[in-house]
């Protein structure tokens, strides 16, 4: 399992550094039913994170999930603890682009978002490319990787 997760992370990293494929960002009516299921699950996840609904999130997150953020990286238990305590409060994710690729029992969703969050009592807004990797086990999608890559803005140069 560890080898699979490391492999997926490497694939995701290479995907993020390559140029987007034409048509990769599709409108909801162009997603297949399976892809739309992942898009819907991702949107629910953002709402649950905003609501600090760790009960629903704990059902979604795989027990061995990995989270990568500007502040570091952690596993499921610590990630849920951070959300529950408000250490990071994911207030609102404005989603601008979505792409989904399903490979066997693995779904890779990329979101370009503007995230409004509260970190350590300070409200911050950042543009991110968020990578979500879902793994289907026993007919249920589980989130295995949630990775935030901060995007550069004109003021960063």
Backbone as ProteinMPNN parsed JSONL, in Angstrom:
{"seq_chain_A": "XXXXXXXXXXXXXXXXXXXXXXXXXXXXXXXXXXXXXXXXXXXXXXXXXXXXXXXXXXXXXXXXXXXXXXXXXXXXXXXXXXXXXXXXXXXXXXXXXXXXXXXXXXXXXXXXXXXXXXXXXXXXXXXXXXXXXXXXXXXXXXXXXXXXXXXXXXXXX", "coords_chain_A": {"N_chain_A": [[0.831, -1.197, 0.0], [1.95, 1.23, 0.814], [3.849, 1.607, -1.192], [2.174, 1.971, -3.384], [0.888, 4.386, -2.718], [3.102, 6.131, -2.651], [3.876, 5.932, -5.323], [1.577, 7.022, -6.537], [1.722, 9.634, -5.584], [4.056, 10.511, -6.852], [3.206, 10.366, -9.526], [1.184, 12.272, -9.463], [2.634, 14.572, -8.816], [4.204, 14.83, -11.134], [2.181, 15.278, -12.96], [1.232, 17.763, -12.113], [3.298, 19.431, -12.84], [3.347, 19.304, -15.534], [1.963, 20.583, -18.633], [-1.472, 21.513, -18.873], [-3.861, 19.395, -20.39], [-5.695, 19.935, -23.398], [-9.115, 20.436, -22.92], [-9.144, 19.201, -20.474], [-10.285, 20.453, -18.301], [-13.473, 20.234, -17.746], [-16.952, 20.901, -18.304], [-19.69, 20.283, -16.001], [-21.677, 18.781, -17.374], [-20.18, 17.353, -19.163], [-18.741, 15.452, -17.798], [-18.264, 11.979, -17.095], [-20.539, 9.602, -15.558], [-19.19, 8.329, -13.424], [-17.016, 10.083, -13.055], [-18.436, 12.392, -12.365], [-19.47, 11.587, -9.938], [-17.169, 11.621, -8.334], [-16.506, 14.35, -8.483], [-18.739, 15.436, -7.183], [-18.413, 14.279, -4.641], [-16.036, 15.511, -3.875], [-16.879, 18.195, -3.73], [-18.685, 17.964, -1.605], [-16.853, 17.298, 0.383], [-15.395, 19.738, 0.626], [-17.424, 21.329, 1.724], [-17.937, 19.967, 4.136], [-15.451, 20.334, 5.337], [-15.483, 23.102, 5.672], [-17.603, 23.296, 7.443], [-16.481, 22.058, 9.59], [-17.046, 19.38, 9.968], [-16.184, 16.704, 11.194], [-17.158, 14.167, 11.584], [-18.387, 13.272, 9.163], [-16.175, 13.65, 7.494], [-14.345, 11.834, 8.579], [-15.423, 9.446, 7.747], [-14.955, 9.638, 5.053], [-12.156, 9.996, 4.698], [-9.399, 7.912, 4.13], [-7.936, 5.608, 6.401], [-5.186, 5.656, 6.264], [-4.584, 7.997, 4.986], [-2.864, 10.779, 3.464], [-1.931, 14.139, 4.008], [-0.974, 17.135, 2.562], [0.191, 20.323, 3.029], [0.693, 23.911, 3.167], [1.663, 24.303, 5.707], [2.841, 21.941, 6.427], [2.932, 18.324, 6.614], [0.727, 15.623, 7.263], [-0.986, 12.789, 8.794], [-4.187, 11.021, 8.73], [-5.48, 11.081, 11.335], [-4.244, 13.299, 12.65], [-4.818, 15.276, 10.745], [-7.654, 15.387, 10.834], [-7.902, 16.211, 13.477], [-6.788, 18.785, 13.372], [-8.662, 20.084, 11.77], [-10.993, 19.794, 13.342], [-10.281, 21.198, 15.703], [-9.996, 23.706, 14.719], [-7.538, 24.643, 14.046], [-6.709, 24.892, 11.419], [-9.096, 26.425, 9.622], [-11.034, 25.751, 7.079], [-12.657, 27.88, 5.503], [-13.941, 28.705, 3.038], [-13.971, 27.457, -0.214], [-13.468, 28.612, -3.313], [-14.115, 27.267, -6.261], [-12.537, 27.025, -9.33], [-11.612, 25.553, -11.539], [-11.908, 22.166, -12.577], [-10.718, 18.902, -12.922], [-10.87, 15.436, -13.707], [-9.507, 12.23, -13.519], [-9.883, 8.839, -13.943], [-8.458, 5.864, -13.036], [-8.661, 2.602, -13.155], [-9.342, 1.571, -9.965], [-8.79, 4.008, -8.871], [-9.1, 7.465, -8.469], [-8.185, 10.605, -9.668], [-8.421, 13.845, -8.842], [-8.218, 17.192, -9.768], [-8.293, 20.431, -8.569], [-8.523, 23.874, -9.168], [-8.395, 26.423, -7.007], [-9.497, 29.238, -5.014], [-8.787, 29.708, -1.788], [-10.298, 30.549, 1.195], [-9.318, 30.826, 4.408], [-8.9, 30.284, 7.939], [-6.157, 30.546, 9.885], [-4.521, 29.823, 12.736], [-5.999, 31.86, 13.988], [-5.843, 33.955, 12.2], [-7.177, 35.326, 9.262], [-6.764, 34.177, 5.989], [-6.164, 34.211, 2.458], [-5.595, 32.213, -0.32], [-4.419, 31.176, -3.549], [-4.74, 27.937, -4.85], [-3.664, 24.855, -6.334], [-5.255, 21.986, -5.97], [-4.787, 18.652, -5.229], [-6.53, 15.71, -5.222], [-6.692, 12.393, -4.329], [-8.545, 9.586, -4.771], [-9.465, 6.365, -3.646], [-11.081, 3.433, -4.505], [-12.568, 1.181, -2.423], [-14.061, -1.793, -1.598], [-16.367, -0.917, -2.894], [-16.646, 1.698, -2.065], [-15.635, 5.069, -2.19], [-12.645, 6.361, -0.946], [-10.735, 8.986, 0.439], [-7.398, 9.304, -0.26], [-5.16, 10.925, -0.64], [-4.627, 14.327, -0.08], [-3.563, 17.197, -1.322], [-2.127, 20.384, -1.244], [-1.026, 22.822, -3.413], [0.432, 25.829, -3.533], [-0.317, 28.443, -5.723], [1.452, 30.711, -7.822], [1.048, 34.236, -7.834], [0.64, 37.361, -9.646], [1.783, 39.283, -7.892], [3.709, 37.848, -6.574], [6.079, 37.794, -7.899]], "CA_chain_A": [[0.0, 0.0, 0.0], [2.833, 2.391, 0.884], [4.436, 1.763, -2.512], [1.136, 2.52, -4.249], [0.69, 5.796, -2.363], [4.28, 6.875, -3.109], [3.756, 5.99, -6.78], [0.528, 7.983, -6.884], [2.222, 10.979, -5.305], [4.984, 10.854, -7.937], [2.402, 10.629, -10.727], [0.489, 13.544, -9.256], [3.611, 15.654, -8.913], [4.565, 15.026, -12.532], [1.008, 15.847, -13.609], [1.124, 19.17, -11.762], [4.328, 20.197, -13.507], [3.134, 19.276, -16.981], [0.908, 21.486, -19.085], [-2.818, 20.948, -18.903], [-4.305, 18.885, -21.669], [-6.909, 20.598, -23.851], [-10.34, 19.733, -22.541], [-9.031, 18.561, -19.162], [-11.26, 21.105, -17.436], [-14.733, 20.071, -18.464], [-18.156, 21.335, -17.616], [-20.34, 19.139, -15.372], [-22.414, 17.937, -18.305], [-19.237, 16.555, -19.934], [-18.163, 14.403, -16.975], [-18.979, 10.702, -17.065], [-21.217, 9.399, -14.275], [-18.166, 8.033, -12.413], [-16.29, 11.323, -12.788], [-19.347, 13.295, -11.664], [-19.537, 11.089, -8.556], [-15.973, 12.122, -7.645], [-16.659, 15.809, -8.38], [-19.737, 15.675, -6.127], [-17.788, 13.911, -3.373], [-15.075, 16.566, -3.562], [-17.636, 19.377, -3.281], [-19.166, 17.669, -0.25], [-15.691, 17.373, 1.267], [-15.126, 21.155, 0.913], [-18.461, 21.813, 2.646], [-17.686, 19.352, 5.45], [-14.279, 20.995, 5.92], [-15.944, 24.42, 6.093], [-18.47, 23.094, 8.615], [-15.702, 21.303, 10.584], [-17.828, 18.164, 10.166], [-15.212, 15.611, 11.201], [-17.857, 12.878, 11.519], [-18.477, 12.898, 7.746], [-14.823, 13.574, 6.951], [-13.689, 10.6, 9.027], [-15.943, 8.371, 6.891], [-14.383, 9.835, 3.727], [-10.698, 9.883, 4.694], [-8.811, 6.595, 4.372], [-7.19, 5.636, 7.667], [-3.776, 5.915, 5.974], [-4.521, 9.156, 4.095], [-1.787, 11.746, 3.637], [-2.325, 15.515, 3.747], [0.177, 18.007, 2.355], [-0.289, 21.701, 3.049], [1.777, 24.874, 3.341], [2.186, 24.189, 7.064], [3.477, 20.654, 6.664], [2.206, 17.152, 6.139], [0.261, 14.811, 8.384], [-1.89, 11.682, 8.49], [-5.624, 11.221, 8.917], [-5.853, 11.468, 12.703], [-3.806, 14.669, 12.902], [-5.577, 16.151, 9.847], [-8.997, 15.58, 11.404], [-7.739, 17.002, 14.701], [-6.549, 20.176, 12.982], [-9.948, 20.618, 11.311], [-11.914, 19.851, 14.479], [-9.854, 22.237, 16.645], [-9.964, 25.01, 14.063], [-6.148, 25.014, 13.765], [-6.95, 25.43, 10.075], [-10.526, 26.418, 9.329], [-11.226, 25.912, 5.639], [-13.933, 28.585, 5.474], [-14.611, 28.688, 1.741], [-13.162, 27.155, -1.391], [-14.051, 29.012, -4.6], [-13.561, 26.337, -7.23], [-12.508, 27.625, -10.659], [-11.399, 24.518, -12.55], [-11.923, 20.805, -12.064], [-10.495, 17.811, -13.864], [-10.903, 14.127, -13.059], [-9.036, 11.074, -14.272], [-10.097, 7.599, -13.202], [-7.612, 4.757, -13.479], [-9.097, 1.425, -12.402], [-10.046, 1.918, -8.725], [-8.18, 5.234, -8.362], [-9.557, 8.694, -9.118], [-7.341, 11.769, -9.405], [-9.168, 15.071, -9.088], [-7.46, 18.429, -9.606], [-9.106, 21.636, -8.413], [-7.857, 25.173, -9.0], [-9.294, 27.115, -6.087], [-9.09, 30.298, -4.099], [-9.202, 29.218, -0.473], [-10.375, 31.456, 2.332], [-9.129, 29.994, 5.591], [-8.422, 30.918, 9.16], [-5.022, 29.777, 10.382], [-4.013, 30.443, 13.965], [-6.764, 33.065, 14.288], [-5.684, 34.937, 11.132], [-7.841, 34.976, 8.016], [-5.867, 34.241, 4.844], [-6.71, 33.743, 1.189], [-4.519, 31.771, -1.193], [-4.78, 30.358, -4.71], [-4.135, 26.609, -4.783], [-4.015, 23.696, -7.149], [-5.45, 20.942, -4.968], [-4.827, 17.303, -5.763], [-7.241, 14.745, -4.383], [-6.621, 11.032, -4.858], [-9.546, 8.719, -4.152], [-9.283, 4.944, -3.898], [-12.339, 2.727, -4.283], [-12.401, -0.065, -1.69], [-15.353, -2.393, -1.247], [-17.435, -0.119, -3.487], [-16.719, 3.022, -1.427], [-14.494, 5.937, -2.453], [-11.953, 6.903, 0.223], [-9.711, 9.966, 0.093], [-6.08, 8.807, 0.127], [-4.199, 12.029, -0.658], [-5.14, 15.69, -0.254], [-2.335, 17.975, -1.397], [-2.309, 21.779, -1.629], [0.128, 23.476, -4.008], [0.117, 27.259, -3.675], [-0.032, 28.982, -7.055], [2.025, 32.05, -7.829], [0.207, 35.312, -8.35], [1.504, 38.419, -10.177], [2.487, 39.962, -6.821], [4.749, 36.972, -6.037], [7.298, 37.832, -8.726]], "C_chain_A": [[0.874, 1.258, 0.0], [3.458, 2.674, -0.478], [3.44, 2.382, -3.477], [0.959, 4.011, -3.991], [1.874, 6.635, -2.843], [4.244, 7.013, -4.625], [2.724, 7.004, -7.228], [0.998, 9.413, -6.668], [3.184, 11.419, -6.414], [4.238, 11.161, -9.23], [1.733, 11.985, -10.628], [1.457, 14.709, -9.403], [3.999, 15.898, -10.364], [3.414, 15.632, -13.317], [0.922, 17.343, -13.347], [2.156, 20.017, -12.488], [4.182, 20.185, -15.024], [2.028, 20.241, -17.358], [-0.422, 20.772, -19.084], [-3.149, 20.485, -20.309], [-5.545, 19.66, -22.106], [-8.129, 19.771, -23.463], [-10.273, 19.081, -21.18], [-10.019, 19.17, -18.176], [-12.588, 21.105, -18.173], [-15.891, 20.599, -17.629], [-18.847, 20.107, -17.039], [-21.071, 18.223, -16.345], [-21.489, 17.059, -19.141], [-18.556, 15.466, -19.122], [-18.966, 13.118, -17.139], [-19.663, 10.573, -15.713], [-20.215, 9.139, -13.155], [-17.393, 9.294, -12.042], [-17.158, 12.299, -12.001], [-19.498, 12.881, -10.199], [-18.355, 11.609, -7.742], [-16.056, 13.639, -7.463], [-17.628, 16.155, -7.25], [-19.135, 15.374, -4.749], [-16.795, 14.974, -2.93], [-15.783, 17.823, -3.058], [-18.193, 19.168, -1.879], [-18.03, 17.795, 0.757], [-15.387, 18.824, 1.631], [-16.154, 21.71, 1.9], [-18.246, 21.255, 4.045], [-16.48, 19.99, 6.122], [-14.66, 22.378, 6.425], [-16.77, 24.331, 7.377], [-17.749, 22.433, 9.785], [-16.421, 20.003, 10.952], [-16.9, 16.948, 10.096], [-15.884, 14.237, 11.209], [-17.946, 12.402, 10.073], [-17.087, 12.753, 7.135], [-14.122, 12.281, 7.354], [-14.19, 9.383, 8.253], [-15.291, 8.419, 5.51], [-12.882, 9.543, 3.696], [-10.275, 8.445, 4.973], [-7.979, 6.687, 5.646], [-5.702, 5.918, 7.472], [-3.596, 7.112, 5.041], [-3.346, 10.063, 4.465], [-2.288, 13.123, 3.219], [-1.06, 16.365, 3.638], [-0.357, 19.426, 2.204], [0.911, 22.616, 3.239], [2.444, 24.719, 4.707], [2.85, 22.861, 7.354], [2.684, 19.511, 6.076], [1.865, 16.285, 7.345], [-0.665, 13.715, 7.889], [-3.322, 12.021, 8.855], [-5.977, 11.747, 10.31], [-5.465, 12.913, 13.006], [-4.57, 15.655, 12.016], [-6.972, 16.433, 10.366], [-8.943, 16.422, 12.675], [-7.545, 18.472, 14.415], [-7.853, 20.833, 12.537], [-10.902, 20.803, 12.485], [-11.573, 21.006, 15.425], [-9.91, 23.636, 16.037], [-8.55, 25.507, 13.839], [-6.026, 25.558, 12.342], [-8.446, 25.298, 9.852], [-10.68, 26.758, 7.855], [-12.604, 26.548, 5.424], [-14.658, 28.456, 4.142], [-13.614, 28.409, 0.629], [-13.948, 27.574, -2.624], [-13.363, 28.179, -5.67], [-13.674, 26.94, -8.631], [-12.369, 26.6, -11.772], [-11.389, 23.159, -11.873], [-11.589, 19.853, -13.202], [-10.453, 16.516, -13.068], [-10.368, 13.09, -14.022], [-9.224, 9.847, -13.398], [-9.272, 6.509, -13.862], [-7.95, 3.566, -12.59], [-9.87, 1.861, -11.152], [-9.47, 3.173, -8.065], [-8.697, 6.419, -9.168], [-8.643, 9.837, -8.69], [-8.127, 13.001, -9.818], [-8.247, 16.247, -8.831], [-8.442, 19.584, -9.558], [-8.183, 22.844, -8.405], [-8.836, 26.005, -8.192], [-8.652, 28.376, -5.523], [-9.657, 29.883, -2.758], [-9.159, 30.33, 0.555], [-10.309, 30.581, 3.573], [-8.749, 30.865, 6.78], [-7.356, 30.001, 9.735], [-4.471, 30.5, 11.603], [-4.706, 31.747, 14.295], [-6.663, 34.152, 13.232], [-6.366, 34.458, 9.865], [-6.873, 35.195, 6.857], [-6.602, 33.733, 3.608], [-5.545, 33.403, 0.275], [-5.082, 31.024, -2.393], [-4.034, 29.026, -4.622], [-4.538, 25.763, -5.971], [-4.084, 22.568, -6.124], [-5.58, 19.603, -5.678], [-5.519, 16.398, -4.747], [-7.151, 13.385, -5.066], [-7.592, 10.176, -4.053], [-9.285, 7.281, -4.577], [-10.591, 4.241, -3.571], [-12.045, 1.38, -3.643], [-13.765, -0.565, -1.262], [-16.518, -1.517, -1.709], [-17.569, 1.284, -2.925], [-15.449, 3.81, -1.746], [-13.952, 6.486, -1.14], [-10.884, 7.872, -0.261], [-8.375, 9.477, 0.636], [-5.027, 9.895, 0.198], [-4.96, 13.326, -0.877], [-3.926, 16.601, -0.174], [-2.618, 19.366, -1.949], [-0.997, 22.317, -2.187], [-0.257, 24.932, -4.238], [0.56, 27.73, -5.047], [0.565, 30.384, -6.918], [1.021, 33.037, -8.385], [1.144, 36.407, -8.863], [2.313, 39.143, -9.094], [3.618, 39.15, -6.222], [6.077, 37.112, -6.781], [8.177, 38.976, -8.4]], "O_chain_A": [[0.59, 2.224, -0.708], [3.587, 3.831, -0.879], [3.808, 3.223, -4.298], [0.888, 4.806, -4.928], [1.682, 7.725, -3.382], [4.545, 8.08, -5.16], [2.95, 7.757, -8.176], [0.707, 10.298, -7.472], [3.133, 12.564, -6.863], [4.589, 12.098, -9.947], [1.717, 12.753, -11.589], [1.138, 15.713, -10.04], [4.112, 17.049, -10.787], [3.637, 16.415, -14.24], [0.58, 18.113, -14.245], [1.92, 21.201, -12.73], [4.824, 20.973, -15.718], [1.247, 20.667, -16.507], [-0.484, 19.558, -19.274], [-2.759, 21.114, -21.293], [-6.372, 20.011, -21.264], [-8.159, 18.556, -23.659], [-11.247, 18.461, -20.754], [-10.535, 18.469, -17.305], [-12.797, 21.88, -19.106], [-15.8, 20.721, -16.408], [-18.627, 18.998, -17.523], [-21.08, 17.007, -16.155], [-21.956, 16.111, -19.772], [-17.856, 14.629, -19.693], [-20.186, 13.152, -17.302], [-19.389, 11.362, -14.809], [-20.369, 9.668, -12.055], [-17.14, 9.549, -10.864], [-16.678, 12.957, -11.078], [-19.638, 13.734, -9.322], [-18.522, 11.995, -6.585], [-15.71, 14.154, -6.399], [-17.367, 17.059, -6.456], [-19.333, 16.136, -3.803], [-16.72, 15.304, -1.746], [-15.35, 18.441, -2.086], [-18.175, 20.084, -1.057], [-18.215, 18.331, 1.85], [-15.146, 19.13, 2.799], [-15.804, 22.469, 2.804], [-18.359, 21.983, 5.031], [-16.475, 20.174, 7.34], [-14.211, 22.788, 7.495], [-16.654, 25.17, 8.271], [-18.333, 22.262, 10.855], [-16.404, 19.581, 12.108], [-16.838, 16.256, 9.08], [-15.243, 13.241, 10.872], [-17.617, 11.251, 9.782], [-16.846, 11.839, 6.347], [-13.387, 11.698, 6.557], [-13.466, 8.396, 8.116], [-15.095, 7.385, 4.87], [-12.396, 8.906, 2.762], [-10.735, 7.831, 5.936], [-7.387, 7.728, 5.933], [-5.028, 6.368, 8.399], [-2.566, 7.229, 4.378], [-2.902, 10.106, 5.613], [-2.979, 13.264, 2.21], [-0.189, 16.32, 4.507], [-1.228, 19.7, 1.378], [2.027, 22.141, 3.45], [3.64, 24.971, 4.852], [3.381, 22.677, 8.45], [1.874, 19.693, 5.167], [2.618, 16.223, 8.318], [-1.077, 13.703, 6.729], [-3.635, 13.149, 9.237], [-6.689, 12.742, 10.442], [-6.267, 13.668, 13.556], [-4.933, 16.741, 12.468], [-7.429, 17.576, 10.346], [-9.826, 17.244, 12.922], [-8.076, 19.32, 15.131], [-8.124, 21.986, 12.875], [-11.544, 21.846, 12.61], [-12.467, 21.71, 15.895], [-9.877, 24.633, 16.758], [-8.359, 26.669, 13.478], [-5.335, 26.547, 12.094], [-8.996, 24.198, 9.887], [-10.483, 27.9, 7.44], [-13.591, 25.849, 5.194], [-15.847, 28.138, 4.107], [-12.559, 29.037, 0.541], [-14.971, 26.972, -2.949], [-12.179, 28.362, -5.951], [-14.761, 27.318, -9.068], [-12.954, 26.768, -12.842], [-10.922, 23.015, -10.743], [-12.112, 19.983, -14.308], [-10.051, 16.5, -11.904], [-10.731, 13.071, -15.198], [-8.779, 9.817, -12.251], [-9.369, 6.263, -15.064], [-7.572, 3.526, -11.419], [-10.94, 2.459, -11.268], [-9.634, 3.383, -6.863], [-8.729, 6.379, -10.398], [-8.364, 10.015, -7.504], [-8.459, 13.179, -10.99], [-7.571, 16.301, -7.803], [-9.321, 19.698, -10.412], [-7.168, 22.841, -7.71], [-9.959, 26.263, -8.625], [-7.433, 28.548, -5.555], [-10.869, 29.725, -2.61], [-8.128, 30.969, 0.763], [-11.146, 29.698, 3.765], [-8.337, 32.015, 6.635], [-7.613, 28.835, 10.034], [-4.013, 31.639, 11.514], [-4.075, 32.659, 14.83], [-7.332, 35.179, 13.349], [-6.164, 33.322, 9.436], [-6.244, 36.248, 6.747], [-7.535, 32.936, 3.702], [-4.621, 34.199, 0.111], [-6.09, 30.326, -2.283], [-2.833, 28.999, -4.35], [-5.616, 25.934, -6.539], [-3.083, 22.237, -5.488], [-6.377, 19.445, -6.603], [-5.138, 16.336, -3.578], [-7.493, 13.247, -6.241], [-7.483, 10.056, -2.833], [-8.928, 7.016, -5.725], [-11.149, 4.429, -2.49], [-11.365, 0.538, -4.229], [-14.534, 0.164, -0.635], [-17.525, -1.387, -1.012], [-18.511, 1.996, -3.272], [-14.337, 3.303, -1.598], [-14.705, 7.012, -0.321], [-10.206, 7.611, -1.254], [-8.228, 9.261, 1.839], [-4.099, 9.809, 1.002], [-5.827, 13.415, -1.747], [-3.329, 16.767, 0.89], [-3.265, 19.514, -2.986], [0.03, 22.274, -1.509], [-1.15, 25.235, -5.03], [1.678, 27.451, -5.481], [0.217, 31.136, -6.007], [0.246, 32.721, -9.288], [2.333, 36.386, -8.547], [3.433, 39.578, -9.365], [4.412, 39.68, -5.446], [7.096, 36.593, -6.325], [9.233, 39.137, -9.012]]}, "name": "protein", "num_of_chains": 1, "seq": "XXXXXXXXXXXXXXXXXXXXXXXXXXXXXXXXXXXXXXXXXXXXXXXXXXXXXXXXXXXXXXXXXXXXXXXXXXXXXXXXXXXXXXXXXXXXXXXXXXXXXXXXXXXXXXXXXXXXXXXXXXXXXXXXXXXXXXXXXXXXXXXXXXXXXXXXXXXXX"}
